[in-house]
C-alpha cells in the first residue's frame, strides 16, 4: 500500500486528490498548519480515513519531521498562498510560501529520502502576458503578479532538484480549475454563489471586475488524476493540464444565470468595478494539453457548461440548507 503526503490537503485540490488516492488504496497523510480556527470543511467526509500531521512550509524542521513521521512514497505540494489578488497585498509572504516553501520541501526530501516522488503545483499564471497561444510546456513564462513570479521560482527549483539531485520531481502546469469547493474569493465561486443567492431572493446584485478576461477553465476533480499520473511514469517531467478551450467571465455569468432560469441577468451584474481589477491583467490563457494526453493518457472529462451547472447547483443546495 503506497503512502502519500499532501500539503494543502484542506484546500480544493488537496481534498479531491485525497479522495482520489484513497480510492486507489493509498494511505493518505495531510500536512496542516496549526491555527486557532481549524477549517476542515472540504475534507470532513474523509477525515476518519486520513491522518493529519502538523507542519508549515515556512518551517524547515517541521517538514523534515513530517517526512520522518509519515515516510511517504509520494509528496504532493499543493499548499501555497494561491489567491492572485492577495499576492499584491502580501508579496513577501506569497514568495515565502509559494516559492521558498517548495525549496524547503525539496530539501527535506533530499535529506530524508531522495527516492520520494515529488509533485509541484505549477500554474498557468506563470505564462501571464502570453507570448504564444495556446501555451505549452515550452512557452516562455511572463508572470504578471507576485503569485505568478513565485510559481515560476517553484517551478524552476523543482526542475533544478530533478536535474541536480536526480530526484523524481514533476511540475503540473495547471490552468484554472474550479469546483463547488472553490473558495468564495475566486471569481467563479463568487459568481456561482451570488447567482444561487439571487435565485433564492437572498441578494440582488453581484459586483465583478473585468468581464472580458478569458480563462481555460476545467474541473478540479479531473485535474487531480493528472497529478497522480505524473508520478506513475518511468521518467519525471512537466506537463500542461488544461481543457484547450477558453471562455470569458461573461460566458461564465451567462451560463450560471441560465442554470437557475434567469435570462435578464444584466440587471443583476455590476461590472468593471475597480477594486476587483488587477494592477496587471492576464487577458488570454489557453492550454495545450497534448503532451499530457500522449504520455499520461489524460484528458478532461467535464465540459465548461457542466462545470458551471455543477457549481451553481451545489451553491443553490448550500444556500437552501442555510434557511
Coordinates of C-alpha atoms in Angstrom, one line a residue:
X1 CA 0.0 0.0 0.0
X2 CA 1.5 3.3 -1.1
X3 CA 1.7 6.3 1.2
X4 CA 1.2 9.9 0.1
X5 CA 1.7 13.2 1.9
X6 CA -0.3 16.1 0.6
X7 CA 0.4 19.7 1.6
X8 CA -2.6 21.9 1.3
X9 CA -5.0 18.9 1.9
X10 CA -7.7 21.2 3.3
X11 CA -7.9 23.2 0.0
X12 CA -9.9 22.4 -3.1
X13 CA -7.3 20.4 -4.9
X14 CA -6.0 18.7 -1.8
X15 CA -9.4 17.4 -0.8
X16 CA -10.1 16.0 -4.3
X17 CA -6.7 14.4 -4.5
X18 CA -7.1 12.8 -1.1
X19 CA -10.4 11.2 -2.2
X20 CA -8.8 10.1 -5.4
X21 CA -5.8 8.5 -3.7
X22 CA -8.0 6.8 -1.0
X23 CA -9.9 5.2 -3.9
X24 CA -6.6 3.9 -5.3
X25 CA -5.8 2.2 -1.9
X26 CA -3.3 4.8 -0.6
X27 CA -2.6 5.6 3.0
X28 CA -3.1 9.4 2.9
X29 CA -1.4 11.9 5.2
X30 CA -2.2 15.6 5.1
X31 CA 0.1 18.4 6.2
X32 CA -1.8 21.2 8.1
X33 CA -0.6 24.3 9.8
X34 CA -1.6 24.8 13.4
X35 CA -4.2 27.6 13.5
X36 CA -6.6 28.8 16.2
X37 CA -9.5 28.2 13.8
X38 CA -9.5 24.9 12.0
X39 CA -11.2 24.8 8.6
X40 CA -11.5 21.1 7.6
X41 CA -14.8 21.6 5.8
X42 CA -13.6 20.2 2.5
X43 CA -12.2 17.0 4.0
X44 CA -14.9 16.3 6.6
X45 CA -16.3 13.4 4.6
X46 CA -12.9 11.6 4.6
X47 CA -11.4 12.9 7.8
X48 CA -11.7 9.5 9.5
X49 CA -9.8 7.9 6.6
X50 CA -6.8 10.2 6.5
X51 CA -4.1 11.2 9.0
X52 CA -3.3 14.9 9.6
X53 CA 0.2 15.9 10.6
X54 CA 1.3 19.3 11.7
X55 CA 3.8 21.2 9.6
X56 CA 4.4 24.5 7.8
X57 CA 6.0 25.4 4.5
X58 CA 7.7 28.3 6.3
X59 CA 9.4 26.0 8.8
X60 CA 12.1 23.6 7.5
X61 CA 12.3 21.4 10.6
X62 CA 8.6 20.8 10.7
X63 CA 8.7 19.5 7.1
X64 CA 11.6 17.1 8.0
X65 CA 9.6 15.9 11.0
X66 CA 6.5 15.3 8.8
X67 CA 8.5 13.2 6.4
X68 CA 10.0 11.2 9.2
X69 CA 6.6 10.6 10.7
X70 CA 4.8 9.6 7.5
X71 CA 7.7 8.1 5.4
X72 CA 5.7 8.7 2.2
X73 CA 6.3 7.2 -1.3
X74 CA 4.9 10.4 -2.9
X75 CA 4.6 14.0 -1.8
X76 CA 2.1 16.4 -3.5
X77 CA 2.9 20.0 -2.8
X78 CA -0.4 21.8 -3.3
X79 CA -0.1 24.3 -0.4
X80 CA 0.5 28.0 -1.4
X81 CA -0.8 31.5 -1.0
X82 CA -2.9 30.9 -4.0
X83 CA -5.1 33.9 -4.5
X84 CA -3.6 36.3 -7.1
X85 CA -5.2 39.4 -5.7
X86 CA -3.8 38.8 -2.2
X87 CA -0.3 38.3 -3.7
X88 CA -0.3 42.1 -4.5
X89 CA -1.1 42.9 -0.9
X90 CA 1.2 40.3 0.6
X91 CA 4.0 39.8 -1.9
X92 CA 6.7 38.8 0.5
X93 CA 4.5 36.2 2.3
X94 CA 3.5 34.9 -1.1
X95 CA 7.1 34.4 -2.0
X96 CA 7.9 32.7 1.3
X97 CA 5.0 30.2 0.9
X98 CA 4.7 29.8 -2.9
X99 CA 8.4 30.0 -3.9
X100 CA 10.7 29.2 -1.0
X101 CA 8.2 26.7 0.5
X102 CA 8.9 24.5 -2.5
X103 CA 12.7 24.6 -1.8
X104 CA 12.2 23.7 1.8
X105 CA 10.1 20.7 0.9
X106 CA 12.6 19.5 -1.7
X107 CA 15.5 20.0 0.7
X108 CA 13.6 17.9 3.3
X109 CA 13.1 15.2 0.7
X110 CA 16.7 15.3 -0.4
X111 CA 17.9 14.9 3.2
X112 CA 15.4 12.3 4.3
X113 CA 14.8 10.1 1.2
X114 CA 15.6 11.3 -2.3
X115 CA 13.7 8.3 -3.7
X116 CA 10.4 10.0 -2.7
X117 CA 8.4 11.1 -5.8
X118 CA 7.5 14.8 -5.7
X119 CA 4.7 16.7 -7.4
X120 CA 4.8 20.5 -7.6
X121 CA 1.6 22.5 -8.3
X122 CA 2.7 25.0 -11.0
X123 CA 0.2 27.4 -12.5
X124 CA -0.9 28.9 -15.8
X125 CA -0.4 32.3 -14.1
X126 CA 3.3 31.7 -14.9
X127 CA 2.6 32.5 -18.6
X128 CA 0.9 35.8 -17.6
X129 CA 1.4 38.1 -20.6
X130 CA 1.4 35.3 -23.1
X131 CA 4.0 35.1 -25.8
X132 CA 2.2 32.4 -27.8
X133 CA -1.2 30.7 -27.8
X134 CA -2.1 28.1 -26.9
X135 CA 0.5 27.8 -24.1
X136 CA 2.5 24.6 -23.8
X137 CA 5.4 23.3 -21.7
X138 CA 8.0 25.1 -23.8
X139 CA 6.1 28.5 -23.8
X140 CA 8.1 31.3 -22.3
X141 CA 7.0 32.4 -18.8
X142 CA 6.0 36.1 -18.4
X143 CA 4.3 36.3 -15.0
X144 CA 2.1 39.3 -14.2
X145 CA 1.7 39.1 -10.4
X146 CA 3.8 38.3 -7.3
X147 CA 1.9 34.9 -7.2
X148 CA 2.9 34.2 -10.8
X149 CA 6.5 35.1 -10.1
X150 CA 6.6 32.9 -7.0
X151 CA 5.2 30.0 -9.0
X152 CA 7.9 30.4 -11.7
X153 CA 10.5 30.1 -8.9
X154 CA 8.8 27.0 -7.5
X155 CA 8.6 25.5 -11.0
X156 CA 12.3 26.0 -11.8
X157 CA 13.6 24.9 -8.4
X158 CA 11.7 21.7 -9.0
X159 CA 13.4 21.3 -12.4
X160 CA 16.8 22.1 -10.7
X161 CA 16.4 19.4 -8.0
X162 CA 15.4 16.9 -10.7
X163 CA 18.4 17.6 -12.8
X164 CA 20.9 18.2 -10.0
X165 CA 20.0 15.5 -7.5
X166 CA 18.2 13.0 -9.7
X167 CA 15.0 13.4 -7.6
X168 CA 11.8 12.2 -9.3
X169 CA 10.1 15.7 -9.4
X170 CA 7.3 16.8 -11.6
X171 CA 5.5 20.1 -12.1
X172 CA 1.9 20.1 -13.3
X173 CA 1.2 23.4 -15.0
X174 CA -2.4 23.5 -14.2
X175 CA -4.7 26.0 -15.9
X176 CA -7.7 27.4 -14.0
X177 CA -9.6 24.5 -12.3
X178 CA -12.8 25.1 -10.4
X179 CA -15.4 23.1 -8.4
X180 CA -18.1 23.6 -5.7
X181 CA -15.2 23.5 -3.2
X182 CA -13.5 26.6 -4.7
X183 CA -13.0 29.4 -2.2
X184 CA -15.6 32.3 -2.3
X185 CA -12.8 34.8 -3.1
X186 CA -12.3 33.3 -6.5
X187 CA -14.4 34.8 -9.3
X188 CA -16.0 31.5 -10.5
X189 CA -17.3 30.6 -7.0
X190 CA -18.2 34.2 -6.3
X191 CA -20.4 34.1 -9.4
X192 CA -22.0 30.7 -8.7
X193 CA -22.7 31.6 -5.0
X194 CA -24.1 35.0 -5.9
X195 CA -26.3 33.5 -8.7
X196 CA -27.6 30.9 -6.2
X197 CA -28.4 33.6 -3.7
X198 CA -30.0 35.9 -6.3
X199 CA -32.2 33.0 -7.5
X200 CA -33.4 32.4 -3.9
X201 CA -34.0 36.1 -3.2
X202 CA -31.2 36.5 -0.8
X203 CA -29.3 39.2 -2.7
X204 CA -30.0 41.3 -5.8
X205 CA -26.6 42.1 -7.4
X206 CA -23.1 40.8 -7.8
X207 CA -20.1 43.1 -8.4
X208 CA -17.4 41.9 -10.7
X209 CA -14.2 43.2 -12.3
X210 CA -13.1 42.6 -15.9
X211 CA -15.9 40.6 -17.6
X212 CA -13.8 40.1 -20.8
X213 CA -10.9 38.3 -19.2
X214 CA -10.7 34.8 -20.7
X215 CA -9.5 31.6 -19.0
X216 CA -9.2 27.9 -19.7
X217 CA -11.5 26.5 -17.0
X218 CA -11.6 22.9 -16.0
X219 CA -12.9 20.7 -13.2
X220 CA -10.5 20.2 -10.2
X221 CA -11.8 16.7 -9.8
X222 CA -10.5 15.8 -13.3
X223 CA -7.1 17.5 -12.8
X224 CA -6.0 15.6 -9.7
X225 CA -5.9 12.5 -11.7
X226 CA -3.3 14.1 -13.9
X227 CA -1.2 14.9 -10.8
X228 CA -1.3 11.2 -9.8
X229 CA -0.5 10.0 -13.4
X230 CA 2.6 12.2 -13.5
X231 CA 4.1 10.3 -10.5
X232 CA 3.4 6.9 -12.1
X233 CA 5.6 7.3 -15.1
X234 CA 9.1 5.9 -15.7
X235 CA 10.6 9.3 -16.0
X236 CA 9.7 12.6 -14.3
X237 CA 8.7 15.6 -16.4
X238 CA 6.5 18.6 -16.6
X239 CA 3.0 18.8 -18.1
X240 CA 0.4 21.3 -19.0
X241 CA -3.0 20.3 -17.7
X242 CA -5.9 22.2 -19.4
X243 CA -9.0 21.9 -21.5
X244 CA -7.8 23.6 -24.6
X245 CA -10.9 25.9 -24.6
X246 CA -11.1 29.4 -23.4
X247 CA -14.2 31.2 -22.0
X248 CA -14.8 34.7 -20.7
X249 CA -16.0 35.7 -17.3
X250 CA -19.1 37.0 -19.1
X251 CA -19.8 33.5 -20.5
X252 CA -19.5 32.0 -17.1
X253 CA -22.0 34.6 -15.8
X254 CA -24.5 33.9 -18.6
X255 CA -24.4 30.1 -18.1
X256 CA -24.7 30.5 -14.3
X257 CA -27.8 32.6 -14.5
X258 CA -29.2 30.2 -17.2
X259 CA -28.8 27.3 -14.8
X260 CA -31.3 29.0 -12.4
X261 CA -33.6 30.2 -15.2
X262 CA -32.8 33.9 -15.1
X263 CA -32.5 35.4 -18.6
X264 CA -32.3 39.1 -17.8
X265 CA -29.0 38.6 -15.9
X266 CA -27.5 42.0 -16.8
X267 CA -29.7 43.8 -14.3
X268 CA -28.1 41.7 -11.5
X269 CA -24.4 42.4 -12.5
X270 CA -22.3 45.4 -11.8
X271 CA -19.0 45.0 -13.9
X272 CA -15.7 46.7 -14.2
X273 CA -15.5 47.5 -10.5
X274 CA -12.1 49.0 -10.0
X275 CA -11.5 47.2 -6.7
X276 CA -11.7 43.8 -8.4
X277 CA -9.3 44.8 -11.2
X278 CA -5.7 43.5 -11.1
X279 CA -2.7 46.0 -11.4
X280 CA -1.6 43.9 -14.4
X281 CA -4.2 41.8 -16.1
X282 CA -3.7 38.4 -17.7
X283 CA -6.0 38.5 -20.7
X284 CA -5.8 35.3 -22.6
X285 CA -4.9 31.9 -21.2
X286 CA -5.5 28.7 -23.1
X287 CA -3.5 25.5 -22.6
X288 CA -2.3 22.8 -25.0
X289 CA -2.5 19.5 -23.0
X290 CA -1.5 17.3 -26.0
X291 CA 1.7 16.1 -24.1
X292 CA -0.4 15.0 -21.1
X293 CA -2.8 13.2 -23.4
X294 CA 0.0 11.5 -25.3
X295 CA 2.2 10.4 -22.4
X296 CA -0.2 10.2 -19.5
X297 CA -3.3 9.2 -21.4
X298 CA -5.1 12.1 -19.6
X299 CA -7.8 14.4 -20.9
X300 CA -10.6 16.4 -19.3
X301 CA -13.9 14.7 -18.7
X302 CA -16.1 17.7 -17.6
X303 CA -17.2 20.3 -20.1
X304 CA -17.4 24.0 -19.3
X305 CA -21.2 24.1 -19.2
X306 CA -21.2 21.0 -16.9
X307 CA -18.7 22.7 -14.6
X308 CA -20.8 25.9 -14.3
X309 CA -24.0 24.0 -13.7
X310 CA -22.4 21.8 -11.1
X311 CA -21.1 24.8 -9.2
X312 CA -24.4 26.7 -9.3
X313 CA -26.5 23.7 -8.3
X314 CA -24.1 23.0 -5.4
X315 CA -24.4 26.6 -4.2
X316 CA -28.2 26.6 -4.5
X317 CA -28.3 23.4 -2.3
X318 CA -25.9 25.0 0.1
X319 CA -27.9 28.3 0.4
X320 CA -31.1 26.3 0.9
X321 CA -29.5 24.5 3.8
X322 CA -28.9 27.8 5.5
X323 CA -32.6 28.8 5.5

